[in-house]
mmCIF file of C-alpha atoms in Angstrom:
data_model
loop_
_atom_site.group_PDB
_atom_site.id
_atom_site.type_symbol
_atom_site.label_atom_id
_atom_site.label_comp_id
_atom_site.label_asym_id
_atom_site.label_seq_id
_atom_site.Cartn_x
_atom_site.Cartn_y
_atom_site.Cartn_z
ATOM 1 C CA MET U 1 -10.042 11.735 25.269
ATOM 2 C CA SER U 2 -9.967 15.333 23.928
ATOM 3 C CA ASP U 3 -13.559 14.996 22.644
ATOM 4 C CA LEU U 4 -14.697 13.955 26.090
ATOM 5 C CA GLY U 5 -12.711 16.823 27.749
ATOM 6 C CA GLU U 6 -14.304 19.350 25.618
ATOM 7 C CA LEU U 7 -17.865 18.505 26.689
ATOM 8 C CA ASP U 8 -17.637 20.488 29.906
ATOM 9 C CA ARG U 9 -16.518 23.528 27.941
ATOM 10 C CA LEU U 10 -18.845 23.402 25.034
ATOM 11 C CA ALA U 11 -22.013 22.049 26.748
ATOM 12 C CA PRO U 12 -23.600 25.300 27.908
ATOM 13 C CA ALA U 13 -25.973 26.872 25.520
ATOM 14 C CA ASP U 14 -24.857 29.756 23.318
ATOM 15 C CA GLY U 15 -25.846 33.293 24.483
ATOM 16 C CA LEU U 16 -26.621 32.403 28.311
ATOM 17 C CA ASP U 17 -25.205 34.627 30.849
ATOM 18 C CA PRO U 18 -22.697 32.787 32.922
ATOM 19 C CA ALA U 19 -24.130 34.252 36.204
ATOM 20 C CA ARG U 20 -27.534 32.779 35.334
ATOM 21 C CA THR U 21 -26.212 29.363 34.245
ATOM 22 C CA PRO U 22 -28.081 26.429 36.118
ATOM 23 C CA PRO U 23 -26.154 24.675 38.743
ATOM 24 C CA PRO U 24 -24.287 21.348 37.647
ATOM 25 C CA ALA U 25 -26.990 19.265 39.380
ATOM 26 C CA ARG U 26 -29.540 20.611 36.942
ATOM 27 C CA ARG U 27 -27.402 19.966 33.659
ATOM 28 C CA VAL U 28 -28.806 16.640 33.112
ATOM 29 C CA GLY U 29 -30.575 18.011 29.883
ATOM 30 C CA VAL U 30 -27.256 18.781 28.191
ATOM 31 C CA ASP U 31 -27.004 17.099 24.711
ATOM 32 C CA PRO U 32 -23.427 15.433 24.464
ATOM 33 C CA VAL U 33 -24.066 14.610 20.874
ATOM 34 C CA LYS U 34 -24.623 18.377 19.989
ATOM 35 C CA ALA U 35 -21.421 19.282 21.773
ATOM 36 C CA LEU U 36 -19.502 16.675 19.919
ATOM 37 C CA MET U 37 -20.912 17.786 16.540
ATOM 38 C CA ARG U 38 -19.771 21.398 17.365
ATOM 39 C CA ARG U 39 -16.354 19.956 17.964
ATOM 40 C CA HIS U 40 -16.276 18.165 14.645
ATOM 41 C CA HIS U 41 -18.371 20.516 12.684
ATOM 42 C CA ASP U 42 -16.217 20.348 9.419
ATOM 43 C CA LEU U 43 -16.316 16.578 9.466
ATOM 44 C CA CYS U 44 -19.975 16.519 9.753
ATOM 45 C CA GLU U 45 -20.604 18.868 7.014
ATOM 46 C CA ARG U 46 -18.381 17.525 4.419
ATOM 47 C CA ALA U 47 -19.226 13.869 5.072
ATOM 48 C CA VAL U 48 -21.149 12.012 2.370
ATOM 49 C CA ASP U 49 -22.337 9.261 4.579
ATOM 50 C CA PRO U 50 -22.294 8.208 8.288
ATOM 51 C CA LEU U 51 -19.383 5.919 7.576
ATOM 52 C CA GLU U 52 -16.962 8.956 6.900
ATOM 53 C CA ILE U 53 -18.021 10.486 10.341
ATOM 54 C CA ALA U 54 -17.369 7.007 12.007
ATOM 55 C CA ALA U 55 -14.016 6.910 10.523
ATOM 56 C CA GLY U 56 -13.174 10.370 11.385
ATOM 57 C CA LEU U 57 -14.160 9.789 14.888
ATOM 58 C CA GLU U 58 -12.121 6.752 15.068
ATOM 59 C CA ALA U 59 -9.126 8.723 13.490
ATOM 60 C CA HIS U 60 -9.430 11.339 16.379
ATOM 61 C CA GLY U 61 -9.190 8.419 18.965
ATOM 62 C CA LEU U 62 -12.946 7.869 19.831
ATOM 63 C CA THR U 63 -13.536 4.293 20.631
ATOM 64 C CA ASP U 64 -16.594 2.181 21.115
ATOM 65 C CA ARG U 65 -16.226 2.502 24.780
ATOM 66 C CA ALA U 66 -16.210 6.140 24.623
ATOM 67 C CA ALA U 67 -19.244 6.278 22.435
ATOM 68 C CA ALA U 68 -21.294 5.014 25.326
ATOM 69 C CA ARG U 69 -20.793 8.267 27.173
ATOM 70 C CA PHE U 70 -22.594 9.857 24.263
ATOM 71 C CA ARG U 71 -25.497 7.464 24.862
ATOM 72 C CA HIS U 72 -24.639 5.119 22.028
ATOM 73 C CA ARG U 73 -23.517 1.570 21.990
ATOM 74 C CA ASP U 74 -20.738 2.191 19.400
ATOM 75 C CA VAL U 75 -19.152 4.696 17.197
ATOM 76 C CA PHE U 76 -21.161 3.790 14.097
ATOM 77 C CA SER U 77 -24.477 4.354 15.857
ATOM 78 C CA LEU U 78 -23.100 7.701 17.065
ATOM 79 C CA ALA U 79 -22.037 8.666 13.570
ATOM 80 C CA GLU U 80 -25.354 7.825 12.198
ATOM 81 C CA GLU U 81 -27.182 10.045 14.548
ATOM 82 C CA MET U 82 -24.519 12.928 13.958
ATOM 83 C CA TYR U 83 -25.059 12.589 10.201
ATOM 84 C CA ALA U 84 -28.807 12.583 10.486
ATOM 85 C CA ARG U 85 -28.746 15.817 12.497
ATOM 86 C CA VAL U 86 -26.642 17.774 10.024
ATOM 87 C CA PRO U 87 -28.889 20.237 8.216
ATOM 88 C CA ARG U 88 -28.791 19.586 4.532
ATOM 89 C CA SER U 89 -30.508 21.409 1.512
ATOM 90 C CA GLY U 90 -33.606 19.657 0.111
ATOM 91 C CA ASP U 91 -32.078 19.284 -3.522
ATOM 92 C CA GLN U 92 -28.862 17.607 -2.285
ATOM 93 C CA LEU U 93 -28.566 14.287 -4.136
ATOM 94 C CA PRO U 94 -28.473 11.240 -1.836
ATOM 95 C CA PRO U 95 -24.695 10.039 -1.520
ATOM 96 C CA SER U 96 -23.725 6.988 -3.351
ATOM 97 C CA SER U 97 -23.770 3.604 -1.482
ATOM 98 C CA ASP U 98 -20.244 3.024 -2.679
ATOM 99 C CA PRO U 99 -18.042 5.679 -3.915
ATOM 100 C CA LEU U 100 -15.764 3.122 -5.391
ATOM 101 C CA ASP U 101 -18.318 2.324 -7.882
ATOM 102 C CA ALA U 102 -18.671 5.977 -9.234
ATOM 103 C CA ALA U 103 -14.941 6.609 -9.139
ATOM 104 C CA GLN U 104 -13.536 3.394 -10.460
ATOM 105 C CA GLU U 105 -16.105 0.788 -11.641
ATOM 106 C CA ARG U 106 -16.379 2.186 -15.296
ATOM 107 C CA GLY U 107 -12.716 3.474 -15.308
ATOM 108 C CA PRO U 108 -9.937 2.166 -17.644
ATOM 109 C CA TRP U 109 -7.863 1.215 -14.763
ATOM 110 C CA ALA U 110 -8.361 -2.468 -15.398
ATOM 111 C CA LEU U 111 -6.826 -2.146 -18.978
ATOM 112 C CA LEU U 112 -4.171 0.221 -17.838
ATOM 113 C CA ALA U 113 -2.938 -2.323 -15.238
ATOM 114 C CA LEU U 114 -1.891 -4.505 -18.339
ATOM 115 C CA LEU U 115 0.338 -1.913 -19.644
ATOM 116 C CA PRO U 116 3.450 -2.197 -17.803
ATOM 117 C CA GLY U 117 3.681 -5.990 -18.296
ATOM 118 C CA ALA U 118 2.921 -5.595 -22.074
ATOM 119 C CA LEU U 119 5.618 -2.968 -22.456
ATOM 120 C CA CYS U 120 8.103 -4.927 -20.704
ATOM 121 C CA ALA U 121 7.542 -8.143 -22.764
ATOM 122 C CA ALA U 122 7.756 -5.986 -25.984
ATOM 123 C CA THR U 123 11.033 -4.452 -24.750
ATOM 124 C CA LEU U 124 12.439 -8.104 -24.033
ATOM 125 C CA VAL U 125 11.372 -9.336 -27.512
ATOM 126 C CA GLY U 126 12.969 -6.186 -29.024
ATOM 127 C CA GLN U 127 15.929 -6.728 -27.165
ATOM 128 C CA ARG U 128 16.235 -10.459 -28.282
ATOM 129 C CA LEU U 129 15.762 -9.436 -31.987
ATOM 130 C CA THR U 130 18.256 -6.779 -32.269
ATOM 131 C CA GLU U 131 22.037 -6.398 -31.728
ATOM 132 C CA GLY U 132 24.665 -3.695 -31.335
ATOM 133 C CA ARG U 133 23.610 -0.044 -31.120
ATOM 134 C CA VAL U 134 20.109 -0.908 -32.061
ATOM 135 C CA ARG U 135 19.804 -3.188 -29.212
ATOM 136 C CA VAL U 136 21.025 -0.472 -26.765
ATOM 137 C CA ALA U 137 18.535 2.119 -28.185
ATOM 138 C CA VAL U 138 15.658 -0.409 -27.994
ATOM 139 C CA VAL U 139 16.426 -1.219 -24.348
ATOM 140 C CA ALA U 140 16.651 2.310 -23.370
ATOM 141 C CA LEU U 141 13.437 3.251 -25.002
ATOM 142 C CA GLY U 142 11.775 0.135 -23.578
ATOM 143 C CA VAL U 143 12.872 1.056 -20.121
ATOM 144 C CA LEU U 144 11.548 4.584 -20.509
ATOM 145 C CA ALA U 145 8.259 3.228 -21.964
ATOM 146 C CA VAL U 146 7.768 0.814 -19.071
ATOM 147 C CA ALA U 147 8.332 3.681 -16.538
ATOM 148 C CA LEU U 148 5.893 5.947 -18.228
ATOM 149 C CA GLY U 149 3.503 3.088 -18.591
ATOM 150 C CA LEU U 150 3.694 2.197 -14.694
ATOM 151 C CA ARG U 151 3.312 5.826 -13.960
ATOM 152 C CA THR U 152 0.192 6.218 -16.113
ATOM 153 C CA ALA U 153 -1.337 2.969 -14.540
ATOM 154 C CA LEU U 154 -0.599 4.098 -10.968
ATOM 155 C CA ARG U 155 -2.490 7.409 -11.557
ATOM 156 C CA ARG U 156 -5.716 5.374 -12.020
ATOM 157 C CA GLY U 157 -7.632 2.792 -10.193
ATOM 158 C CA PRO U 158 -7.121 1.319 -6.571
ATOM 159 C CA LEU U 159 -3.466 1.649 -6.443
ATOM 160 C CA ARG U 160 -3.735 5.527 -7.101
ATOM 161 C CA ALA U 161 -1.904 7.298 -4.212
ATOM 162 C CA PRO U 162 -2.491 11.036 -2.965
ATOM 163 C CA SER U 163 0.533 13.099 -3.735
ATOM 164 C CA VAL U 164 1.014 13.816 -0.184
ATOM 165 C CA THR U 165 1.707 10.296 0.742
ATOM 166 C CA ALA U 166 4.086 9.369 -1.998
ATOM 167 C CA PRO U 167 7.558 10.558 -0.760
ATOM 168 C CA ASN U 168 10.159 10.692 -3.540
ATOM 169 C CA THR U 169 12.502 8.563 -1.351
ATOM 170 C CA GLY U 170 9.915 5.588 -1.994
ATOM 171 C CA ARG U 171 10.119 5.988 -5.570
ATOM 172 C CA ALA U 172 13.806 6.121 -5.824
ATOM 173 C CA ALA U 173 14.067 2.917 -3.549
ATOM 174 C CA THR U 174 11.582 1.325 -5.843
ATOM 175 C CA CYS U 175 13.575 1.973 -8.875
ATOM 176 C CA TRP U 176 16.784 0.528 -7.088
ATOM 177 C CA LEU U 177 15.098 -2.595 -6.086
ATOM 178 C CA LEU U 178 13.668 -3.281 -9.360
ATOM 179 C CA ALA U 179 17.185 -2.586 -10.962
ATOM 180 C CA TYR U 180 18.811 -4.909 -8.474
ATOM 181 C CA ALA U 181 16.299 -7.448 -9.466
ATOM 182 C CA LEU U 182 17.480 -7.304 -13.026
ATOM 183 C CA LEU U 183 21.189 -6.689 -12.705
ATOM 184 C CA GLY U 184 22.085 -6.992 -9.012
ATOM 185 C CA ASP U 185 22.586 -10.772 -8.762
ATOM 186 C CA GLY U 186 24.781 -10.882 -11.925
ATOM 187 C CA LEU U 187 26.972 -8.049 -10.550
ATOM 188 C CA LEU U 188 27.175 -9.685 -7.152
ATOM 189 C CA ARG U 189 28.050 -13.040 -8.557
ATOM 190 C CA ALA U 190 30.848 -11.395 -10.746
ATOM 191 C CA ALA U 191 32.225 -9.470 -7.943
ATOM 192 C CA LEU U 192 32.383 -12.348 -5.663
ATOM 193 C CA GLU U 193 34.529 -14.214 -8.442
ATOM 194 C CA GLY U 194 36.827 -11.195 -8.788
ATOM 195 C CA GLY U 195 35.203 -9.216 -11.540
ATOM 196 C CA PRO U 196 33.334 -8.002 -13.252
ATOM 197 C CA ASP U 197 35.687 -8.142 -16.322
ATOM 198 C CA GLY U 198 32.823 -7.198 -18.597
ATOM 199 C CA PRO U 199 29.295 -7.215 -19.071
ATOM 200 C CA TRP U 200 27.350 -9.536 -16.761
ATOM 201 C CA PRO U 201 24.181 -11.525 -17.600
ATOM 202 C CA PRO U 202 20.866 -9.874 -16.326
ATOM 203 C CA ALA U 203 17.906 -11.707 -15.108
ATOM 204 C CA PRO U 204 14.741 -10.812 -16.926
ATOM 205 C CA VAL U 205 12.532 -13.510 -15.503
ATOM 206 C CA PRO U 206 11.928 -11.664 -12.120
ATOM 207 C CA VAL U 207 11.448 -8.292 -13.738
ATOM 208 C CA LEU U 208 9.226 -9.464 -16.489
ATOM 209 C CA ALA U 209 7.050 -11.461 -13.891
ATOM 210 C CA LEU U 210 6.858 -8.398 -11.458
ATOM 211 C CA ALA U 211 5.809 -6.181 -14.501
ATOM 212 C CA LEU U 212 3.217 -8.794 -15.458
ATOM 213 C CA ALA U 213 2.052 -8.991 -11.910
ATOM 214 C CA PHE U 214 1.122 -5.425 -11.632
ATOM 215 C CA ALA U 215 -2.222 -6.301 -13.147
ATOM 216 C CA PRO U 216 -3.012 -8.846 -10.459
ATOM 217 C CA ALA U 217 -1.835 -6.451 -7.791
ATOM 218 C CA THR U 218 -4.287 -3.952 -9.028
ATOM 219 C CA TRP U 219 -7.127 -6.387 -9.113
ATOM 220 C CA CYS U 220 -6.143 -7.675 -5.553
ATOM 221 C CA ALA U 221 -6.121 -3.926 -4.389
ATOM 222 C CA ARG U 222 -9.598 -3.491 -5.851
ATOM 223 C CA LEU U 223 -10.822 -6.611 -4.141
ATOM 224 C CA LEU U 224 -9.535 -5.319 -0.814
ATOM 225 C CA ALA U 225 -11.158 -1.977 -1.219
ATOM 226 C CA VAL U 226 -14.570 -3.275 -2.278
ATOM 227 C CA ARG U 227 -14.797 -6.020 0.330
ATOM 228 C CA ALA U 228 -13.431 -3.631 3.097
ATOM 229 C CA ARG U 229 -16.078 -0.932 2.161
ATOM 230 C CA ARG U 230 -18.877 -3.603 2.354
ATOM 231 C CA ARG U 231 -17.723 -4.802 5.651
ATOM 232 C CA LEU U 232 -17.424 -1.275 7.068
ATOM 233 C CA ALA U 233 -21.137 -0.745 5.949
ATOM 234 C CA ALA U 234 -22.157 -3.793 7.810
ATOM 235 C CA SER U 235 -20.081 -3.740 10.982
ATOM 236 C CA ARG U 236 -21.453 -2.376 14.167
ATOM 237 C CA GLY U 237 -18.175 -1.902 16.019
ATOM 238 C CA LEU U 238 -14.621 -0.940 15.316
ATOM 239 C CA GLU U 239 -13.204 -4.055 16.894
ATOM 240 C CA GLU U 240 -15.617 -6.218 14.863
ATOM 241 C CA PHE U 241 -14.571 -4.335 11.603
ATOM 242 C CA ALA U 242 -10.779 -4.881 12.549
ATOM 243 C CA SER U 243 -11.281 -8.512 13.160
ATOM 244 C CA SER U 244 -12.983 -8.968 9.863
ATOM 245 C CA ILE U 245 -10.541 -7.098 7.727
ATOM 246 C CA THR U 246 -7.298 -8.876 8.971
ATOM 247 C CA PRO U 247 -8.012 -12.156 7.416
ATOM 248 C CA LEU U 248 -9.167 -10.336 4.390
ATOM 249 C CA LEU U 249 -5.952 -8.427 3.947
ATOM 250 C CA LEU U 250 -3.757 -11.540 4.455
ATOM 251 C CA GLY U 251 -5.932 -13.342 1.931
ATOM 252 C CA VAL U 252 -5.380 -10.593 -0.649
ATOM 253 C CA VAL U 253 -1.648 -10.670 -0.142
ATOM 254 C CA ALA U 254 -1.623 -14.427 -0.465
ATOM 255 C CA LEU U 255 -3.632 -14.278 -3.652
ATOM 256 C CA PHE U 256 -1.185 -12.006 -5.107
ATOM 257 C CA LEU U 257 1.768 -14.135 -4.216
ATOM 258 C CA CYS U 258 0.157 -17.139 -5.967
ATOM 259 C CA ALA U 259 -0.343 -15.048 -9.087
ATOM 260 C CA LEU U 260 3.169 -13.864 -8.926
ATOM 261 C CA GLY U 261 4.535 -17.421 -8.362
ATOM 262 C CA ALA U 262 2.572 -18.611 -11.396
ATOM 263 C CA LEU U 263 3.910 -15.809 -13.554
ATOM 264 C CA LEU U 264 7.505 -16.542 -12.435
ATOM 265 C CA VAL U 265 7.166 -20.033 -13.449
ATOM 266 C CA LEU U 266 5.521 -19.224 -16.765
ATOM 267 C CA CYS U 267 8.184 -16.562 -17.682
ATOM 268 C CA GLY U 268 10.995 -19.080 -16.707
ATOM 269 C CA LEU U 269 9.426 -21.910 -19.063
ATOM 270 C CA VAL U 270 8.997 -19.355 -21.822
ATOM 271 C CA LEU U 271 12.366 -17.943 -21.708
ATOM 272 C CA GLY U 272 13.892 -21.267 -21.063
ATOM 273 C CA ALA U 273 12.101 -22.721 -24.102
ATOM 274 C CA TYR U 274 13.381 -19.615 -26.139
ATOM 275 C CA GLU U 275 17.069 -20.591 -25.258
ATOM 276 C CA GLY U 276 16.379 -24.272 -25.797
ATOM 277 C CA VAL U 277 16.935 -25.230 -22.065
ATOM 278 C CA GLY U 278 14.646 -26.744 -19.262
ATOM 279 C CA ALA U 279 12.722 -24.515 -16.903
ATOM 280 C CA TYR U 280 15.209 -24.878 -14.035
ATOM 281 C CA GLU U 281 18.238 -26.240 -15.895
ATOM 282 C CA GLY U 282 19.610 -23.448 -17.885
ATOM 283 C CA VAL U 283 18.127 -20.340 -16.326
ATOM 284 C CA GLY U 284 21.060 -19.508 -14.585
ATOM 285 C CA ALA U 285 21.352 -16.325 -16.514
ATOM 286 C CA TYR U 286 17.912 -15.416 -15.631
ATOM 287 C CA GLY U 287 17.915 -16.618 -11.942
ATOM 288 C CA GLY U 288 16.986 -19.957 -10.489
ATOM 289 C CA VAL U 289 14.542 -20.950 -7.764
ATOM 290 C CA GLY U 290 16.234 -18.548 -5.157
ATOM 291 C CA ALA U 291 15.850 -15.616 -7.489
ATOM 292 C CA TYR U 292 12.152 -16.635 -7.714
ATOM 293 C CA ALA U 293 11.819 -16.572 -4.029
ATOM 294 C CA ALA U 294 13.517 -13.259 -3.860
ATOM 295 C CA ALA U 295 11.249 -12.003 -6.620
ATOM 296 C CA GLY U 296 8.298 -13.233 -4.482
ATOM 297 C CA ALA U 297 9.489 -11.337 -1.372
ATOM 298 C CA LEU U 298 10.081 -8.210 -3.457
ATOM 299 C CA GLY U 299 6.699 -8.300 -5.064
ATOM 300 C CA ALA U 300 5.018 -8.782 -1.601
ATOM 301 C CA LEU U 301 7.145 -5.830 -0.192
ATOM 302 C CA LEU U 302 6.083 -3.581 -3.205
ATOM 303 C CA LEU U 303 2.148 -4.618 -2.978
ATOM 304 C CA ILE U 304 1.987 -4.037 0.783
ATOM 305 C CA ALA U 305 3.846 -0.720 0.454
ATOM 306 C CA ARG U 306 1.623 0.380 -2.336
ATOM 307 C CA LEU U 307 -1.561 -0.604 -0.469
ATOM 308 C CA LEU U 308 -0.452 1.527 2.588
ATOM 309 C CA THR U 309 0.326 4.400 0.360
ATOM 310 C CA ALA U 310 -2.975 4.224 -1.535
ATOM 311 C CA HIS U 311 -4.799 4.439 1.688
ATOM 312 C CA GLY U 312 -2.853 7.409 2.819
ATOM 313 C CA PHE U 313 -0.068 5.900 4.946
ATOM 314 C CA GLY U 314 2.881 6.685 2.952
ATOM 315 C CA GLN U 315 5.603 7.308 5.525
ATOM 316 C CA ALA U 316 6.106 3.701 6.773
ATOM 317 C CA PRO U 317 6.296 2.232 3.106
ATOM 318 C CA ALA U 318 8.905 4.849 2.276
ATOM 319 C CA VAL U 319 11.058 3.978 5.149
ATOM 320 C CA ALA U 320 10.676 0.218 4.386
ATOM 321 C CA LEU U 321 11.582 0.465 0.817
ATOM 322 C CA ALA U 322 14.692 2.886 1.544
ATOM 323 C CA THR U 323 15.761 0.234 4.067
ATOM 324 C CA ALA U 324 15.611 -2.691 1.776
ATOM 325 C CA ALA U 325 17.479 -0.572 -0.872
ATOM 326 C CA ALA U 326 20.031 0.506 1.459
ATOM 327 C CA ALA U 327 20.611 -3.041 2.735
ATOM 328 C CA GLU U 328 20.974 -4.302 -0.962
ATOM 329 C CA GLY U 329 23.336 -1.452 -1.823
ATOM 330 C CA THR U 330 25.382 -2.137 1.273
ATOM 331 C CA ALA U 331 25.717 -5.854 0.600
ATOM 332 C CA LEU U 332 26.838 -5.145 -2.992
ATOM 333 C CA SER U 333 29.390 -2.390 -1.928
ATOM 334 C CA SER U 334 30.873 -4.427 0.841
ATOM 335 C CA VAL U 335 32.199 -6.970 -1.565
ATOM 336 C CA PHE U 336 34.096 -4.360 -3.454
ATOM 337 C CA ALA U 337 35.161 -2.576 -0.245
ATOM 338 C CA GLY U 338 36.566 -5.956 0.857
ATOM 339 C CA ARG U 339 39.054 -5.815 -1.716
ATOM 340 C CA LEU U 340 40.865 -2.845 0.101
ATOM 341 C CA PRO U 341 43.910 -3.679 2.123
ATOM 342 C CA GLY U 342 42.910 -4.929 5.591
ATOM 343 C CA CYS U 343 39.072 -4.740 4.760
ATOM 344 C CA SER U 344 38.448 -8.171 3.688
ATOM 345 C CA PHE U 345 36.273 -8.853 6.865
ATOM 346 C CA LEU U 346 33.775 -6.413 5.198
ATOM 347 C CA ALA U 347 32.809 -8.900 2.644
ATOM 348 C CA THR U 348 32.726 -11.838 4.837
ATOM 349 C CA PRO U 349 28.876 -11.942 5.556
ATOM 350 C CA VAL U 350 27.960 -11.890 1.837
ATOM 351 C CA HIS U 351 30.656 -14.437 1.017
ATOM 352 C CA VAL U 352 29.343 -16.773 3.631
ATOM 353 C CA LEU U 353 25.747 -16.224 2.637
ATOM 354 C CA ALA U 354 26.492 -16.600 -1.127
ATOM 355 C CA ASP U 355 28.460 -19.786 -0.391
ATOM 356 C CA THR U 356 25.757 -21.139 1.684
ATOM 357 C CA TRP U 357 22.606 -20.281 -0.203
ATOM 358 C CA GLY U 358 23.732 -18.693 -3.422
ATOM 359 C CA VAL U 359 23.892 -14.991 -4.518
ATOM 360 C CA ASP U 360 20.017 -15.080 -4.850
ATOM 361 C CA ALA U 361 19.683 -15.331 -1.072
ATOM 362 C CA VAL U 362 20.921 -11.727 -0.799
ATOM 363 C CA PRO U 363 17.697 -9.891 -1.780
ATOM 364 C CA LEU U 364 15.589 -12.777 -0.208
ATOM 365 C CA VAL U 365 17.139 -12.134 3.153
ATOM 366 C CA VAL U 366 16.828 -8.309 2.702
ATOM 367 C CA CYS U 367 13.376 -8.196 1.312
ATOM 368 C CA ALA U 368 11.494 -10.983 3.093
ATOM 369 C CA PRO U 369 12.004 -9.501 6.636
ATOM 370 C CA VAL U 370 11.099 -6.026 5.619
ATOM 371 C CA ALA U 371 8.051 -7.284 3.765
ATOM 372 C CA LEU U 372 6.948 -9.088 6.893
ATOM 373 C CA ILE U 373 7.269 -6.162 9.079
ATOM 374 C CA LEU U 374 5.465 -3.936 6.749
ATOM 375 C CA LEU U 375 2.705 -6.452 6.765
ATOM 376 C CA ILE U 376 2.453 -6.554 10.496
ATOM 377 C CA HIS U 377 2.271 -2.628 10.273
ATOM 378 C CA ALA U 378 -0.463 -2.997 7.634
ATOM 379 C CA THR U 379 -2.634 -5.415 9.863
ATOM 380 C CA ARG U 380 -2.571 -2.590 12.320
ATOM 381 C CA THR U 381 -3.216 0.245 10.012
ATOM 382 C CA LEU U 382 -5.426 -1.075 7.154
ATOM 383 C CA THR U 383 -7.796 -2.464 9.672
ATOM 384 C CA ARG U 384 -8.946 0.948 10.956
ATOM 385 C CA ALA U 385 -12.191 2.074 9.596
ATOM 386 C CA SER U 386 -10.636 5.413 8.833
ATOM 387 C CA ALA U 387 -8.447 3.784 6.208
ATOM 388 C CA HIS U 388 -11.402 2.690 4.293
ATOM 389 C CA ALA U 389 -13.767 5.541 4.577
ATOM 390 C CA GLN U 390 -12.906 6.889 1.310
ATOM 391 C CA PRO U 391 -11.776 5.307 -1.980
ATOM 392 C CA PRO U 392 -7.979 4.637 -2.196
ATOM 393 C CA GLY U 393 -6.188 7.677 -3.596
ATOM 394 C CA SER U 394 -8.638 10.145 -2.422
ATOM 395 C CA PRO U 395 -6.942 13.344 -1.212
#
C-alpha cells in the first residue's frame, strides 16, 4: 500500500537533525495516524464527517486489514480518529447527519420526475387528435419538450450526475436506444418483408412506459441513496458495508422493474382500449409481449447506467450504452446490407432470430446481456463506501 510505504519517510518529526535522529529501535513512539494524516491532509481538511475520510481512504486502497497497522480495528475507526484530530474553528457549524436531507429532501425533484412522462403522454394525445402537417408539428414539438423535460429533471435529485462523469457518447447512445424502442421494431419488420415501401407504424407503448417510469426510477435512486448512507453510518467495516449494500441494490433494481412492468401493461391496456382492441390482441402496432420484455431490459439498462453515472462512475455506463446502440444499429443495417449481391449471409442471424422469436427479440437479446453485465459491475462498484460518502451528483 502506498500509505503504508510512506510511513517510514513521513514518521520523523519535522525540524530534527538527521544526524541526531534516534535509532530505529527507539522509534516505537512514532504516531502512524499522524503520518497518515499528513499524507491525506486535504482529505481530512475538507471532510464534513468521518464517513468521507473512510470513503477516501478506501478509494486510495486502504483496507480494514491495513487499518490494523495503524492500531485500529477497521477503516471507520481510523477515520473517526483522523476526523477528531483535525483542528477546526470553534464557530464552525456541526456537519449535517445526512447531506442528502439538506440537498434534496425539500427540493422539487420529486415533482420534476413526473415531467417527462406527462409531456410524453401529452404528445401522444396531441398526435392522436391532429392530422397532416399539424400532426408533424405537434410530434416535433412534443419530442423537443420531452427532451427538455428529461434534461431538466436529470439536473435535480438523486439521478443528477456530475458533468465530468456524463460523456456525450452515453447521451447519444441513450437517444438511439429510445428511438429504436419507438421506431426500430417497425422498421426492422418492414425491412425483413422487403420494404419499407412507406411509413411504418411506431411502438408508443414502450416509450410512453419508459417516460412514465422516470419517476419510479428517481424514487428508487433516492431510496438507494438514503438506505446506503444510513448503512454506511452504521457499518463498522468495509466488507460488512459491501455485503449489506448488494441486496439493497438488487432490490432497488427489482422494484423498478416491477413498476416498469405495471406501467407497460397499463399503457398497453389504455392504448388498446383507445383503438378498440384487447390488451394483447391488437397491439401489434405498439409492440406485443416481446416488446414489453425488450422495454424492461432497456429500462433496467438505463437505470443501472444512470445510478453508476450519478455516483461518479460514468465510463462503464457510456461504454455499455454505446455497445447496445451499436449492436442494434448493426442488426438493423445488416438486413439492408444483405440485399447486396452475394451478401445475403449478413442478414441470416437477424432472419433466424426474427423467425424464431419475432423482431422484438432483437432489442431484448441486445439489452438484456448488457444490462446484466452492467449490473454485475454495479455490485462491485456501488457497494464501495466511497460511492456513497457524498450525495449522488456531487462534484
